[in-house]
Coordinates of C-alpha atoms in Angstrom, one line a residue:
M29 CA 180.6 26.9 113.5
R30 CA 182.2 27.2 110.0
A31 CA 180.8 29.4 107.2
T32 CA 181.8 30.9 103.9
V33 CA 182.9 34.5 104.3
M34 CA 183.8 37.0 101.5
Y35 CA 186.2 39.7 102.7
K36 CA 186.9 41.4 99.3
A37 CA 186.8 40.6 95.6
H38 CA 188.1 37.2 94.9
D39 CA 188.8 36.5 98.6
V40 CA 186.4 33.8 99.8
Q41 CA 187.4 31.8 102.9
I42 CA 186.0 29.3 105.3
A43 CA 186.0 31.0 108.7
D44 CA 184.8 30.3 112.2
V45 CA 181.7 32.4 113.0
P46 CA 179.3 32.5 116.0
D47 CA 177.1 29.4 116.1
A48 CA 173.6 29.8 114.6
T49 CA 171.0 30.0 117.3
L50 CA 167.3 30.8 117.6
H51 CA 166.6 34.5 118.1
N52 CA 162.8 34.8 117.9
P53 CA 159.8 32.5 118.6
T54 CA 159.1 32.3 114.8
D55 CA 162.6 31.1 114.0
A56 CA 163.9 27.6 113.1
L57 CA 167.5 26.3 113.2
I58 CA 168.6 24.1 110.4
R59 CA 171.7 22.0 109.9
V60 CA 172.7 22.6 106.2
A61 CA 172.6 19.3 104.3
R62 CA 173.1 20.8 100.8
A63 CA 173.9 24.3 99.6
C64 CA 175.4 25.7 96.4
I65 CA 177.1 28.5 94.7
C66 CA 174.9 30.7 92.6
G67 CA 175.9 32.6 89.4
S68 CA 174.7 35.8 91.2
D69 CA 177.4 35.1 93.9
L70 CA 179.9 35.9 91.2
W71 CA 178.9 39.6 91.0
P72 CA 180.2 40.3 94.6
Y73 CA 183.0 37.9 94.0
N74 CA 184.3 40.1 91.2
D75 CA 183.1 43.5 92.3
G76 CA 183.5 43.1 96.1
P77 CA 181.0 42.1 98.8
N78 CA 178.2 44.3 100.1
V79 CA 180.2 44.4 103.4
S80 CA 183.5 43.1 104.4
G81 CA 183.0 39.7 106.0
Q82 CA 179.8 39.0 104.2
Q83 CA 178.6 35.5 104.8
M84 CA 177.6 33.9 101.5
G85 CA 175.0 31.5 100.2
H86 CA 171.2 31.8 99.7
E87 CA 170.1 28.3 98.6
A88 CA 169.9 25.3 100.9
I89 CA 168.3 22.1 101.9
G90 CA 168.5 21.5 105.6
V91 CA 167.4 19.3 108.5
V92 CA 165.5 21.2 111.2
E93 CA 167.4 21.0 114.5
A94 CA 165.2 23.3 116.6
V95 CA 162.1 25.5 116.3
G96 CA 160.9 28.5 118.2
S97 CA 157.8 28.4 120.4
D98 CA 155.5 30.0 117.8
V99 CA 156.5 27.7 114.9
R100 CA 153.6 25.5 113.9
T101 CA 154.1 23.9 110.5
V102 CA 157.8 23.0 110.6
K103 CA 159.0 20.2 112.9
Q104 CA 162.3 19.1 114.3
G105 CA 163.9 16.4 112.2
Q106 CA 162.2 17.4 108.9
V107 CA 164.1 17.9 105.7
V108 CA 163.2 21.3 104.3
V109 CA 164.1 23.4 101.3
M110 CA 165.1 27.0 102.1
P111 CA 164.2 29.5 99.4
F112 CA 166.7 32.3 98.8
A113 CA 164.3 34.9 100.4
Y114 CA 162.7 34.6 103.8
S115 CA 159.0 35.6 104.2
D116 CA 156.4 35.6 106.9
G117 CA 153.7 33.9 104.8
T118 CA 151.0 36.1 106.2
C119 CA 151.3 39.6 104.7
M120 CA 149.3 40.7 101.6
F121 CA 152.2 40.1 99.2
C122 CA 152.8 36.6 100.5
G123 CA 149.1 36.0 100.1
D124 CA 149.5 37.1 96.4
G125 CA 152.4 34.6 96.0
L126 CA 155.0 37.4 95.9
Q127 CA 157.1 36.3 98.9
T128 CA 160.2 38.3 97.6
S129 CA 158.2 41.5 98.4
C130 CA 157.1 40.3 101.9
V131 CA 156.8 43.3 104.3
H132 CA 158.9 41.5 106.9
G133 CA 161.1 39.6 104.5
G134 CA 164.6 39.8 103.1
F135 CA 167.3 37.8 101.5
F136 CA 169.9 35.3 102.7
G137 CA 173.6 35.8 102.0
Q138 CA 173.5 39.6 101.5
G139 CA 175.8 40.7 104.2
T140 CA 173.1 41.2 106.9
E141 CA 172.9 39.7 110.3
I142 CA 170.7 36.9 108.8
G143 CA 173.9 35.1 107.5
G144 CA 174.4 32.8 104.6
A145 CA 173.7 29.2 103.7
Q146 CA 177.2 28.1 102.6
A147 CA 177.7 27.1 106.2
E148 CA 177.2 24.3 108.7
A149 CA 174.0 25.8 110.0
L150 CA 171.6 28.7 109.7
C151 CA 168.8 30.4 111.6
I152 CA 165.7 30.8 109.5
P153 CA 163.4 33.8 110.3
Y154 CA 159.7 33.2 109.9
A155 CA 160.2 29.5 109.5
D156 CA 156.5 28.7 108.8
G157 CA 156.4 31.1 105.9
T158 CA 159.9 30.4 104.6
L159 CA 160.7 26.7 104.9
Y160 CA 159.0 24.0 102.8
P161 CA 159.1 20.4 104.2
L162 CA 160.2 17.7 101.7
P163 CA 158.9 14.1 101.7
V164 CA 162.4 12.6 101.5
G165 CA 165.5 11.8 103.6
E166 CA 168.6 14.0 103.4
D167 CA 170.5 11.5 101.3
D168 CA 167.7 11.0 98.7
A169 CA 168.9 10.6 95.1
L170 CA 166.7 13.6 94.2
M171 CA 168.6 16.0 96.4
P172 CA 170.3 17.9 93.5
S173 CA 166.9 18.6 91.7
L174 CA 165.2 19.4 95.0
L175 CA 167.9 21.9 95.8
T176 CA 167.1 23.8 92.6
L177 CA 163.7 24.7 94.1
A178 CA 165.6 27.1 96.4
D179 CA 166.4 29.3 93.5
V180 CA 167.4 28.3 89.9
M181 CA 164.5 26.1 88.9
G182 CA 162.0 28.5 90.5
T183 CA 163.8 31.5 88.9
G184 CA 163.8 29.9 85.4
H185 CA 160.1 29.1 85.9
H186 CA 159.5 32.7 87.0
A187 CA 161.1 34.0 83.8
A188 CA 158.9 31.8 81.7
R189 CA 155.8 32.9 83.6
A190 CA 156.7 36.5 83.4
A191 CA 157.2 36.2 79.6
R192 CA 153.8 34.4 79.3
V193 CA 155.1 31.2 77.7
A194 CA 152.2 29.2 76.3
P195 CA 151.8 25.9 74.4
G196 CA 153.1 26.2 70.9
D197 CA 155.2 29.3 71.5
S198 CA 158.7 30.1 70.3
V199 CA 160.9 30.9 73.2
A200 CA 164.4 32.4 73.3
V201 CA 166.5 31.9 76.4
I202 CA 169.4 34.3 76.8
G203 CA 172.1 32.8 79.0
D204 CA 173.4 29.3 79.3
G205 CA 174.0 29.3 83.0
A206 CA 172.0 27.3 85.5
V207 CA 169.0 29.7 85.5
G208 CA 169.0 29.8 81.7
L209 CA 169.1 26.0 81.5
C210 CA 166.2 25.8 84.0
G211 CA 164.4 28.3 81.8
V212 CA 164.7 25.8 79.0
I213 CA 163.1 23.2 81.3
A214 CA 160.4 25.6 82.3
A215 CA 159.6 26.6 78.7
K216 CA 159.4 22.9 77.6
R217 CA 157.2 22.1 80.7
L218 CA 154.8 24.9 79.7
G219 CA 154.4 23.6 76.2
A220 CA 156.8 25.7 74.1
E221 CA 157.3 24.3 70.6
Q222 CA 160.5 26.0 69.8
I223 CA 163.2 26.8 72.4
I224 CA 166.2 28.7 71.3
I225 CA 169.2 28.7 73.7
M226 CA 171.6 31.6 73.3
G227 CA 175.0 30.8 74.6
R228 CA 178.5 29.9 73.6
H229 CA 179.7 27.1 76.0
E230 CA 179.5 23.8 74.1
D231 CA 179.0 21.6 77.2
R232 CA 176.1 23.8 78.4
I233 CA 174.6 23.9 74.9
A234 CA 174.7 20.1 74.8
L235 CA 172.9 19.9 78.1
A236 CA 170.4 22.5 76.9
R237 CA 169.5 20.3 74.0
E238 CA 169.0 17.3 76.3
L239 CA 166.7 19.4 78.5
G240 CA 164.5 20.6 75.5
A241 CA 166.3 23.3 73.4
T242 CA 165.5 22.9 69.8
D243 CA 167.9 25.5 68.3
V244 CA 171.1 27.2 69.3
V245 CA 172.3 30.8 68.7
R246 CA 176.0 31.3 69.4
E247 CA 176.3 34.7 67.9
R248 CA 176.0 38.0 69.8
G249 CA 174.9 41.5 68.9
E250 CA 173.1 42.1 65.7
E251 CA 174.2 38.8 64.3
A252 CA 172.4 37.1 67.1
N253 CA 169.3 39.2 66.6
E254 CA 169.2 38.3 62.9
R255 CA 169.7 34.6 63.6
V256 CA 166.7 34.5 66.0
R257 CA 164.5 36.4 63.6
A258 CA 165.5 33.9 60.9
L259 CA 164.6 31.0 63.2
T260 CA 161.2 32.5 64.0
G261 CA 160.0 33.3 60.5
G262 CA 161.2 36.8 60.6
F263 CA 158.9 37.8 63.5
G264 CA 160.9 37.2 66.7
A265 CA 160.1 35.0 69.7
H266 CA 156.8 34.9 71.5
A267 CA 158.7 34.9 74.7
V268 CA 162.2 35.9 75.7
L269 CA 163.8 34.7 79.0
E270 CA 166.5 37.1 80.0
C271 CA 168.7 35.2 82.5
V272 CA 171.9 37.2 82.5
G273 CA 171.3 40.8 83.7
T274 CA 173.7 42.8 81.5
G275 CA 172.9 45.8 79.3
Q276 CA 173.7 43.7 76.2
S277 CA 171.4 40.8 77.3
I278 CA 168.4 43.2 77.9
G279 CA 169.2 44.9 74.6
T280 CA 169.1 41.6 72.8
S281 CA 165.8 40.8 74.5
T282 CA 164.1 43.9 73.2
A283 CA 165.5 43.2 69.7
I284 CA 164.3 39.6 69.3
V285 CA 160.9 39.6 70.9
R286 CA 157.9 39.7 68.5
P287 CA 155.1 42.3 68.6
G288 CA 152.7 41.4 71.4
G289 CA 155.3 39.1 73.0
G290 CA 156.8 39.1 76.5
I291 CA 160.2 39.5 78.1
G292 CA 160.8 37.8 81.5
R293 CA 163.8 39.3 83.1
V294 CA 165.3 37.5 86.1
G295 CA 169.0 38.3 85.7
V296 CA 170.0 40.7 88.4
P297 CA 170.1 44.0 86.4
H298 CA 173.5 45.6 86.0
Y299 CA 172.1 48.3 83.8
D300 CA 170.2 51.5 84.6
T301 CA 167.6 51.6 81.8
I302 CA 165.9 49.2 79.4
P303 CA 166.6 50.1 75.8
A304 CA 164.2 50.4 72.9
A305 CA 161.4 52.0 75.1
Q306 CA 159.6 53.4 72.1
A307 CA 159.9 50.1 70.1
T308 CA 158.6 47.9 72.9
F309 CA 155.8 50.4 73.5
Y310 CA 154.6 50.6 69.9
Q311 CA 154.9 46.8 69.5
N312 CA 152.9 46.1 72.7
V313 CA 155.7 44.1 74.2
S314 CA 155.4 43.3 77.9
V315 CA 158.5 43.4 80.1
A316 CA 158.1 41.8 83.5
G317 CA 160.0 39.9 86.1
G318 CA 162.2 40.4 89.1
P319 CA 163.4 38.3 92.1
A320 CA 161.5 35.0 91.7
P321 CA 159.1 34.2 94.5
V322 CA 160.3 30.6 94.4
R323 CA 158.4 29.7 97.6
A324 CA 155.2 30.2 95.6
Y325 CA 156.2 27.8 92.9
I326 CA 157.3 24.8 95.0
D327 CA 153.7 23.3 95.1
E328 CA 153.7 23.3 91.3
L329 CA 157.2 22.1 90.6
L330 CA 157.8 19.6 93.3
P331 CA 155.5 16.8 91.9
D332 CA 157.3 17.0 88.6
I333 CA 160.7 16.5 90.3
M334 CA 159.4 13.7 92.6
E335 CA 157.9 11.8 89.6
G336 CA 160.9 12.4 87.3
R337 CA 159.3 14.5 84.7
I338 CA 161.9 17.2 85.1
E339 CA 165.6 16.9 86.2
P340 CA 166.9 20.4 87.0
G341 CA 169.5 18.9 89.2
R342 CA 171.5 18.1 86.1
V343 CA 172.8 21.7 86.2
F344 CA 175.2 20.6 89.0
D345 CA 178.4 19.5 87.6
R346 CA 180.7 19.6 90.6
T347 CA 180.3 18.8 94.4
V348 CA 182.6 20.1 97.1
D349 CA 182.7 20.0 100.9
L350 CA 182.8 23.3 102.8
D351 CA 186.6 23.5 102.5
G352 CA 186.2 23.2 98.7
V353 CA 184.0 26.3 98.4
P354 CA 186.7 28.8 97.6
D355 CA 187.8 26.5 94.7
G356 CA 184.2 26.2 93.7
Y357 CA 184.0 30.0 93.3
R358 CA 187.1 30.0 91.2
A359 CA 185.8 27.2 89.0
M360 CA 182.5 28.9 88.4
N361 CA 184.1 32.3 87.8
D362 CA 186.5 30.7 85.3
R363 CA 183.6 28.8 83.6
K364 CA 185.2 25.5 84.5
A365 CA 182.0 24.6 86.4
L366 CA 178.4 25.3 85.6
K367 CA 177.0 25.1 89.2
V368 CA 178.7 23.8 92.3
M369 CA 176.9 21.9 95.0
V370 CA 178.2 22.1 98.6
R371 CA 177.9 19.3 101.2
P372 CA 179.1 20.8 104.5

């Protein structure tokens, strides 16, 4: 079968790899109907893969082609969403809704034998605990929004939950990528009164406004901090959604959150320490977050997508076939595309 393989920095190719097959009785085999390129895929794209020949992709909607003998809740022929982490669904952490810490779990597209979703097919470990059946056909018009349940919508929602967004709050969203824009959706959905998008790309800012942002901060550094404080009456935001993962973005987060507020960090951290430890301590600021347990959020978010109350699929602005994936990486890396959908 064909799959996306990263050999070194900036070297993404479509290659022939061994066919995906069932390995264990708890596995399912899916034919990938939709996948996508994630902003987090750009870190290895620029810095080099975890291992040479890394199969890429961790978000997908698929059609179940076969199931192992111990699979009970997933059936052949079902359309399913595949979260970016696989989980057994039975351990204590899965029971707590923290599937990204599953004792038997792991992540797709990380250079392991599990493989990646930017491919024609994929074997899914622990199918009952990982896959979520969808009440639609594979060509449903809601496919783009449903695909975001595999990562970016659940991750934006996780940031909002970790930052404790509540009705009437002021919320600052750092980052105008797909996760940040889904953070805007999540903040509005949870009742935030003021939503400040912090970014510089005019097309993304325009979309953020359509999705619920009330204010825009284009500045960076201390200018950005002062602007957010001015917009929030001098106090800072109740909640900050950190959706980038750089030292500058976490520094901004600690500078613009108000006393007693919360920071939800979901950008993969490319920094060693969180700044302003004493300031956040003495101001009773909560800092929380991590890899979003998106599997736990599907029950909550799916009805809003199905009934049209939220449209996270609007973050997709380009669609490619499998052969177009290398160009998709280049387009996202050059900021010529926000998020690329893949139809193998």
